């Protein structure tokens, strides 16, 4: 039977990193930046950003923190699952790092939007950020598929978490592909993103509490 190859404290830190990712990711987009952006009106968007300049900047920094936590989590999950399959764990690490790197680089588009007085140009850079984010999520979808297999094969993480993470990958991949090939249909899949939020939050909470049986395995 496979056992955890890292300590209980490291697993808990992975849970903390995951929690930071969720809070910063949702907070930056939903609570901070999202309400300021209206892709149907460049002028209204720029007026909102100019009125809430620091709020927009804080949303960028929240995403920076999210990307840093994502890179740390990628390493911790690799250490956690390498005893299950070193190849799959390495693949998951690479694809998660690619995702965090693309999302971090895309934040330059949001910063560029602040440098333009012309509202149309600024909104174009904000739109580029959205495309860059979805590009990153394509790589994250692959990470989800690999992580799902690792969870199912592990024996120390409940299998239903693997099912949830795998379905999350389907949602991310579908939404991102639609963004590039059928942008008009992208809005229809928006409600489905609730599934990844639930699945990833559940896995995050499991990492934070680490059931007793897995805790004993971690000390083997």
PDB file of C-alpha atoms in Angstrom:
ATOM      1  CA  UNK A   1       0.000   0.000   0.000  1.00  0.00           C
ATOM      2  CA  UNK A   2       1.261   3.473  -0.822  1.00  0.00           C
ATOM      3  CA  UNK A   3       2.038   5.800   2.080  1.00  0.00           C
ATOM      4  CA  UNK A   4       2.459   9.527   2.385  1.00  0.00           C
ATOM      5  CA  UNK A   5       6.057  10.459   1.657  1.00  0.00           C
ATOM      6  CA  UNK A   6       5.985  13.787   3.502  1.00  0.00           C
ATOM      7  CA  UNK A   7       5.283  14.769   7.088  1.00  0.00           C
ATOM      8  CA  UNK A   8       1.931  15.704   8.564  1.00  0.00           C
ATOM      9  CA  UNK A   9       3.152  19.303   8.929  1.00  0.00           C
ATOM     10  CA  UNK A  10       4.029  19.474   5.229  1.00  0.00           C
ATOM     11  CA  UNK A  11       0.608  18.118   4.273  1.00  0.00           C
ATOM     12  CA  UNK A  12      -1.017  20.728   6.491  1.00  0.00           C
ATOM     13  CA  UNK A  13       1.125  23.433   4.849  1.00  0.00           C
ATOM     14  CA  UNK A  14      -0.099  22.165   1.478  1.00  0.00           C
ATOM     15  CA  UNK A  15      -3.619  22.705   2.785  1.00  0.00           C
ATOM     16  CA  UNK A  16      -2.721  26.236   3.876  1.00  0.00           C
ATOM     17  CA  UNK A  17      -1.292  26.965   0.415  1.00  0.00           C
ATOM     18  CA  UNK A  18      -4.451  25.598  -1.197  1.00  0.00           C
ATOM     19  CA  UNK A  19      -6.605  27.771   1.066  1.00  0.00           C
ATOM     20  CA  UNK A  20      -4.559  30.843   0.125  1.00  0.00           C
ATOM     21  CA  UNK A  21      -5.017  29.995  -3.566  1.00  0.00           C
ATOM     22  CA  UNK A  22      -8.782  29.695  -3.193  1.00  0.00           C
ATOM     23  CA  UNK A  23      -9.218  32.834  -1.101  1.00  0.00           C
ATOM     24  CA  UNK A  24      -6.904  34.992  -3.217  1.00  0.00           C
ATOM     25  CA  UNK A  25      -8.158  33.635  -6.534  1.00  0.00           C
ATOM     26  CA  UNK A  26     -11.845  34.059  -5.744  1.00  0.00           C
ATOM     27  CA  UNK A  27     -11.265  37.276  -3.807  1.00  0.00           C
ATOM     28  CA  UNK A  28      -9.267  38.998  -6.552  1.00  0.00           C
ATOM     29  CA  UNK A  29     -11.712  38.153  -9.312  1.00  0.00           C
ATOM     30  CA  UNK A  30     -15.083  38.192  -7.560  1.00  0.00           C
ATOM     31  CA  UNK A  31     -14.673  40.668  -4.711  1.00  0.00           C
ATOM     32  CA  UNK A  32     -11.982  43.068  -5.947  1.00  0.00           C
ATOM     33  CA  UNK A  33     -11.535  43.247  -9.719  1.00  0.00           C
ATOM     34  CA  UNK A  34     -14.655  41.681 -11.207  1.00  0.00           C
ATOM     35  CA  UNK A  35     -17.191  44.330 -10.122  1.00  0.00           C
ATOM     36  CA  UNK A  36     -15.056  47.044 -11.748  1.00  0.00           C
ATOM     37  CA  UNK A  37     -14.953  45.488 -15.213  1.00  0.00           C
ATOM     38  CA  UNK A  38     -17.650  45.746 -17.855  1.00  0.00           C
ATOM     39  CA  UNK A  39     -16.455  44.363 -21.192  1.00  0.00           C
ATOM     40  CA  UNK A  40     -19.427  46.003 -22.846  1.00  0.00           C
ATOM     41  CA  UNK A  41     -18.318  49.506 -21.825  1.00  0.00           C
ATOM     42  CA  UNK A  42     -14.683  50.579 -21.865  1.00  0.00           C
ATOM     43  CA  UNK A  43     -15.493  54.034 -20.509  1.00  0.00           C
ATOM     44  CA  UNK A  44     -17.494  52.720 -17.590  1.00  0.00           C
ATOM     45  CA  UNK A  45     -14.749  50.246 -16.778  1.00  0.00           C
ATOM     46  CA  UNK A  46     -12.064  52.931 -16.718  1.00  0.00           C
ATOM     47  CA  UNK A  47     -14.216  55.219 -14.597  1.00  0.00           C
ATOM     48  CA  UNK A  48     -14.712  52.401 -12.094  1.00  0.00           C
ATOM     49  CA  UNK A  49     -10.988  51.571 -12.028  1.00  0.00           C
ATOM     50  CA  UNK A  50      -9.990  55.219 -11.633  1.00  0.00           C
ATOM     51  CA  UNK A  51     -12.442  55.569  -8.764  1.00  0.00           C
ATOM     52  CA  UNK A  52     -11.141  52.364  -7.123  1.00  0.00           C
ATOM     53  CA  UNK A  53      -7.499  52.520  -8.172  1.00  0.00           C
ATOM     54  CA  UNK A  54      -6.066  50.829  -5.077  1.00  0.00           C
ATOM     55  CA  UNK A  55      -8.725  48.107  -5.167  1.00  0.00           C
ATOM     56  CA  UNK A  56      -7.662  47.197  -8.704  1.00  0.00           C
ATOM     57  CA  UNK A  57      -3.992  47.124  -7.671  1.00  0.00           C
ATOM     58  CA  UNK A  58      -4.805  44.957  -4.659  1.00  0.00           C
ATOM     59  CA  UNK A  59      -6.506  42.484  -6.986  1.00  0.00           C
ATOM     60  CA  UNK A  60      -3.235  42.169  -8.904  1.00  0.00           C
ATOM     61  CA  UNK A  61      -1.266  41.567  -5.709  1.00  0.00           C
ATOM     62  CA  UNK A  62      -3.806  38.974  -4.571  1.00  0.00           C
ATOM     63  CA  UNK A  63      -3.178  37.088  -7.809  1.00  0.00           C
ATOM     64  CA  UNK A  64       0.590  37.355  -7.262  1.00  0.00           C
ATOM     65  CA  UNK A  65       0.174  35.758  -3.834  1.00  0.00           C
ATOM     66  CA  UNK A  66      -2.051  33.094  -5.409  1.00  0.00           C
ATOM     67  CA  UNK A  67       0.606  32.245  -8.010  1.00  0.00           C
ATOM     68  CA  UNK A  68       3.315  31.983  -5.335  1.00  0.00           C
ATOM     69  CA  UNK A  69       1.143  29.695  -3.220  1.00  0.00           C
ATOM     70  CA  UNK A  70       0.335  27.644  -6.335  1.00  0.00           C
ATOM     71  CA  UNK A  71       4.033  27.071  -7.043  1.00  0.00           C
ATOM     72  CA  UNK A  72       4.609  25.996  -3.432  1.00  0.00           C
ATOM     73  CA  UNK A  73       1.605  23.657  -3.569  1.00  0.00           C
ATOM     74  CA  UNK A  74       2.868  22.124  -6.803  1.00  0.00           C
ATOM     75  CA  UNK A  75       6.105  21.100  -5.066  1.00  0.00           C
ATOM     76  CA  UNK A  76       4.340  19.816  -1.946  1.00  0.00           C
ATOM     77  CA  UNK A  77       1.870  17.702  -3.922  1.00  0.00           C
ATOM     78  CA  UNK A  78       4.763  16.259  -5.919  1.00  0.00           C
ATOM     79  CA  UNK A  79       6.464  15.222  -2.674  1.00  0.00           C
ATOM     80  CA  UNK A  80       3.159  13.862  -1.388  1.00  0.00           C
ATOM     81  CA  UNK A  81       2.382  11.658  -4.408  1.00  0.00           C
ATOM     82  CA  UNK A  82       5.831  10.677  -5.681  1.00  0.00           C
ATOM     83  CA  UNK A  83       5.576   7.321  -3.857  1.00  0.00           C
ATOM     84  CA  UNK A  84       2.425   6.566  -5.887  1.00  0.00           C
ATOM     85  CA  UNK A  85       3.963   7.285  -9.297  1.00  0.00           C
ATOM     86  CA  UNK A  86       7.039   9.441  -9.696  1.00  0.00           C
ATOM     87  CA  UNK A  87       6.284  10.018 -13.381  1.00  0.00           C
ATOM     88  CA  UNK A  88       2.683  11.121 -12.898  1.00  0.00           C
ATOM     89  CA  UNK A  89       3.641  13.258  -9.897  1.00  0.00           C
ATOM     90  CA  UNK A  90       6.376  14.968 -11.908  1.00  0.00           C
ATOM     91  CA  UNK A  91       3.963  15.579 -14.778  1.00  0.00           C
ATOM     92  CA  UNK A  92       1.424  17.101 -12.405  1.00  0.00           C
ATOM     93  CA  UNK A  93       4.164  19.320 -10.949  1.00  0.00           C
ATOM     94  CA  UNK A  94       5.226  20.573 -14.382  1.00  0.00           C
ATOM     95  CA  UNK A  95       1.717  21.358 -15.596  1.00  0.00           C
ATOM     96  CA  UNK A  96       0.776  23.134 -12.352  1.00  0.00           C
ATOM     97  CA  UNK A  97       3.951  25.238 -12.509  1.00  0.00           C
ATOM     98  CA  UNK A  98       3.194  26.110 -16.141  1.00  0.00           C
ATOM     99  CA  UNK A  99      -0.261  27.241 -15.085  1.00  0.00           C
ATOM    100  CA  UNK A 100       0.996  29.431 -12.238  1.00  0.00           C
ATOM    101  CA  UNK A 101       3.685  30.931 -14.472  1.00  0.00           C
ATOM    102  CA  UNK A 102       1.222  31.812 -17.235  1.00  0.00           C
ATOM    103  CA  UNK A 103      -1.246  33.344 -14.794  1.00  0.00           C
ATOM    104  CA  UNK A 104       1.503  35.364 -13.115  1.00  0.00           C
ATOM    105  CA  UNK A 105       2.828  36.615 -16.469  1.00  0.00           C
ATOM    106  CA  UNK A 106      -0.686  37.561 -17.528  1.00  0.00           C
ATOM    107  CA  UNK A 107      -0.906  40.001 -14.638  1.00  0.00           C
ATOM    108  CA  UNK A 108       1.355  42.308 -16.646  1.00  0.00           C
ATOM    109  CA  UNK A 109      -1.654  42.942 -18.883  1.00  0.00           C
ATOM    110  CA  UNK A 110      -3.612  44.278 -15.894  1.00  0.00           C
ATOM    111  CA  UNK A 111      -0.700  46.511 -14.964  1.00  0.00           C
ATOM    112  CA  UNK A 112      -0.464  47.699 -18.566  1.00  0.00           C
ATOM    113  CA  UNK A 113      -4.151  48.650 -18.461  1.00  0.00           C
ATOM    114  CA  UNK A 114      -3.311  51.178 -15.745  1.00  0.00           C
ATOM    115  CA  UNK A 115      -0.744  52.861 -18.003  1.00  0.00           C
ATOM    116  CA  UNK A 116      -3.233  53.832 -20.739  1.00  0.00           C
ATOM    117  CA  UNK A 117      -5.487  56.860 -20.664  1.00  0.00           C
ATOM    118  CA  UNK A 118      -7.380  55.473 -23.641  1.00  0.00           C
ATOM    119  CA  UNK A 119     -10.212  53.314 -22.286  1.00  0.00           C
ATOM    120  CA  UNK A 120     -10.410  51.029 -25.324  1.00  0.00           C
ATOM    121  CA  UNK A 121      -6.711  50.153 -25.143  1.00  0.00           C
ATOM    122  CA  UNK A 122      -6.954  49.571 -21.411  1.00  0.00           C
ATOM    123  CA  UNK A 123      -9.931  47.254 -21.794  1.00  0.00           C
ATOM    124  CA  UNK A 124      -8.075  45.326 -24.505  1.00  0.00           C
ATOM    125  CA  UNK A 125      -5.269  44.575 -22.051  1.00  0.00           C
ATOM    126  CA  UNK A 126      -7.810  43.479 -19.436  1.00  0.00           C
ATOM    127  CA  UNK A 127      -9.326  41.157 -22.038  1.00  0.00           C
ATOM    128  CA  UNK A 128      -5.858  39.763 -22.825  1.00  0.00           C
ATOM    129  CA  UNK A 129      -5.464  38.958 -19.143  1.00  0.00           C
ATOM    130  CA  UNK A 130      -8.697  36.945 -19.256  1.00  0.00           C
ATOM    131  CA  UNK A 131      -7.436  34.981 -22.255  1.00  0.00           C
ATOM    132  CA  UNK A 132      -4.074  34.407 -20.587  1.00  0.00           C
ATOM    133  CA  UNK A 133      -5.803  33.154 -17.447  1.00  0.00           C
ATOM    134  CA  UNK A 134      -7.825  30.650 -19.436  1.00  0.00           C
ATOM    135  CA  UNK A 135      -4.701  29.566 -21.290  1.00  0.00           C
ATOM    136  CA  UNK A 136      -3.148  28.785 -17.924  1.00  0.00           C
ATOM    137  CA  UNK A 137      -6.231  26.796 -16.948  1.00  0.00           C
ATOM    138  CA  UNK A 138      -5.710  24.478 -19.924  1.00  0.00           C
ATOM    139  CA  UNK A 139      -2.441  23.383 -18.346  1.00  0.00           C
ATOM    140  CA  UNK A 140      -4.146  23.220 -14.961  1.00  0.00           C
ATOM    141  CA  UNK A 141      -6.802  20.935 -16.427  1.00  0.00           C
ATOM    142  CA  UNK A 142      -4.068  18.468 -17.374  1.00  0.00           C
ATOM    143  CA  UNK A 143      -2.715  18.797 -13.833  1.00  0.00           C
ATOM    144  CA  UNK A 144      -6.195  17.977 -12.501  1.00  0.00           C
ATOM    145  CA  UNK A 145      -6.408  14.810 -14.611  1.00  0.00           C
ATOM    146  CA  UNK A 146      -2.979  13.634 -13.422  1.00  0.00           C
ATOM    147  CA  UNK A 147      -3.711  14.524  -9.801  1.00  0.00           C
ATOM    148  CA  UNK A 148      -7.036  12.694  -9.999  1.00  0.00           C
ATOM    149  CA  UNK A 149      -5.261   9.506 -11.086  1.00  0.00           C
ATOM    150  CA  UNK A 150      -2.689   9.908  -8.305  1.00  0.00           C
ATOM    151  CA  UNK A 151      -5.416  10.359  -5.695  1.00  0.00           C
ATOM    152  CA  UNK A 152      -7.364   7.314  -6.878  1.00  0.00           C
ATOM    153  CA  UNK A 153      -4.222   5.151  -6.933  1.00  0.00           C
ATOM    154  CA  UNK A 154      -2.796   6.483  -3.666  1.00  0.00           C
ATOM    155  CA  UNK A 155      -4.814   4.556  -1.098  1.00  0.00           C
ATOM    156  CA  UNK A 156      -4.280   7.294   1.493  1.00  0.00           C
ATOM    157  CA  UNK A 157      -6.570   9.952  -0.002  1.00  0.00           C
ATOM    158  CA  UNK A 158     -10.291   9.110  -0.349  1.00  0.00           C
ATOM    159  CA  UNK A 159     -11.028   8.259  -3.979  1.00  0.00           C
ATOM    160  CA  UNK A 160     -14.015  10.589  -4.271  1.00  0.00           C
ATOM    161  CA  UNK A 161     -11.593  13.517  -4.065  1.00  0.00           C
ATOM    162  CA  UNK A 162      -9.953  12.156  -7.202  1.00  0.00           C
ATOM    163  CA  UNK A 163     -13.316  12.043  -8.962  1.00  0.00           C
ATOM    164  CA  UNK A 164     -14.026  15.654  -7.964  1.00  0.00           C
ATOM    165  CA  UNK A 165     -10.614  16.898  -9.094  1.00  0.00           C
ATOM    166  CA  UNK A 166     -10.940  14.992 -12.372  1.00  0.00           C
ATOM    167  CA  UNK A 167     -14.351  16.533 -13.092  1.00  0.00           C
ATOM    168  CA  UNK A 168     -12.871  19.927 -12.218  1.00  0.00           C
ATOM    169  CA  UNK A 169     -10.321  19.369 -14.962  1.00  0.00           C
ATOM    170  CA  UNK A 170     -13.145  18.725 -17.429  1.00  0.00           C
ATOM    171  CA  UNK A 171     -14.794  22.024 -16.451  1.00  0.00           C
ATOM    172  CA  UNK A 172     -11.532  23.998 -16.700  1.00  0.00           C
ATOM    173  CA  UNK A 173     -10.616  22.463 -20.062  1.00  0.00           C
ATOM    174  CA  UNK A 174     -14.084  22.981 -21.539  1.00  0.00           C
ATOM    175  CA  UNK A 175     -14.309  26.594 -20.363  1.00  0.00           C
ATOM    176  CA  UNK A 176     -10.842  27.478 -21.616  1.00  0.00           C
ATOM    177  CA  UNK A 177     -11.296  25.849 -25.020  1.00  0.00           C
ATOM    178  CA  UNK A 178     -14.599  27.679 -25.443  1.00  0.00           C
ATOM    179  CA  UNK A 179     -12.856  30.960 -24.605  1.00  0.00           C
ATOM    180  CA  UNK A 180     -10.581  30.496 -27.619  1.00  0.00           C
ATOM    181  CA  UNK A 181     -12.787  28.753 -30.181  1.00  0.00           C
ATOM    182  CA  UNK A 182     -16.332  29.860 -29.287  1.00  0.00           C
ATOM    183  CA  UNK A 183     -16.146  32.852 -26.974  1.00  0.00           C
ATOM    184  CA  UNK A 184     -19.880  33.542 -27.324  1.00  0.00           C
ATOM    185  CA  UNK A 185     -20.586  30.201 -25.631  1.00  0.00           C
ATOM    186  CA  UNK A 186     -18.163  30.711 -22.744  1.00  0.00           C
ATOM    187  CA  UNK A 187     -20.794  32.296 -20.537  1.00  0.00           C
ATOM    188  CA  UNK A 188     -22.959  29.180 -20.658  1.00  0.00           C
ATOM    189  CA  UNK A 189     -20.387  27.130 -18.762  1.00  0.00           C
ATOM    190  CA  UNK A 190     -19.817  29.755 -16.055  1.00  0.00           C
ATOM    191  CA  UNK A 191     -22.194  28.061 -13.534  1.00  0.00           C
ATOM    192  CA  UNK A 192     -20.187  24.827 -13.871  1.00  0.00           C
ATOM    193  CA  UNK A 193     -17.187  26.482 -12.182  1.00  0.00           C
ATOM    194  CA  UNK A 194     -19.012  25.927  -8.887  1.00  0.00           C
ATOM    195  CA  UNK A 195     -18.007  22.251  -9.170  1.00  0.00           C
ATOM    196  CA  UNK A 196     -14.223  22.925  -9.105  1.00  0.00           C
ATOM    197  CA  UNK A 197     -14.719  25.377  -6.250  1.00  0.00           C
ATOM    198  CA  UNK A 198     -16.479  22.703  -4.187  1.00  0.00           C
ATOM    199  CA  UNK A 199     -14.098  19.887  -5.147  1.00  0.00           C
ATOM    200  CA  UNK A 200     -10.915  21.861  -4.547  1.00  0.00           C
ATOM    201  CA  UNK A 201     -12.191  23.351  -1.292  1.00  0.00           C
ATOM    202  CA  UNK A 202     -13.089  19.871  -0.051  1.00  0.00           C
ATOM    203  CA  UNK A 203      -9.609  18.534  -0.917  1.00  0.00           C
ATOM    204  CA  UNK A 204      -8.055  21.614   0.704  1.00  0.00           C
ATOM    205  CA  UNK A 205      -9.968  20.958   3.937  1.00  0.00           C
ATOM    206  CA  UNK A 206      -8.895  17.309   3.898  1.00  0.00           C
ATOM    207  CA  UNK A 207      -5.258  18.399   3.637  1.00  0.00           C
ATOM    208  CA  UNK A 208      -5.744  20.757   6.564  1.00  0.00           C
ATOM    209  CA  UNK A 209      -7.299  18.193   8.898  1.00  0.00           C
ATOM    210  CA  UNK A 210      -5.499  15.059   7.567  1.00  0.00           C
ATOM    211  CA  UNK A 211      -7.495  12.101   8.915  1.00  0.00           C
ATOM    212  CA  UNK A 212      -5.878   9.975  11.637  1.00  0.00           C
ATOM    213  CA  UNK A 213      -5.288   6.936   9.399  1.00  0.00           C
ATOM    214  CA  UNK A 214      -3.330   9.008   6.890  1.00  0.00           C
ATOM    215  CA  UNK A 215      -1.531  10.762   9.730  1.00  0.00           C
ATOM    216  CA  UNK A 216      -0.165   7.424  10.933  1.00  0.00           C
ATOM    217  CA  UNK A 217       0.897   6.529   7.393  1.00  0.00           C
ATOM    218  CA  UNK A 218       2.797   9.799   7.124  1.00  0.00           C
ATOM    219  CA  UNK A 219       5.036   8.789   9.994  1.00  0.00           C
ATOM    220  CA  UNK A 220       5.947   5.396   8.479  1.00  0.00           C
TER     221      UNK A 220
END
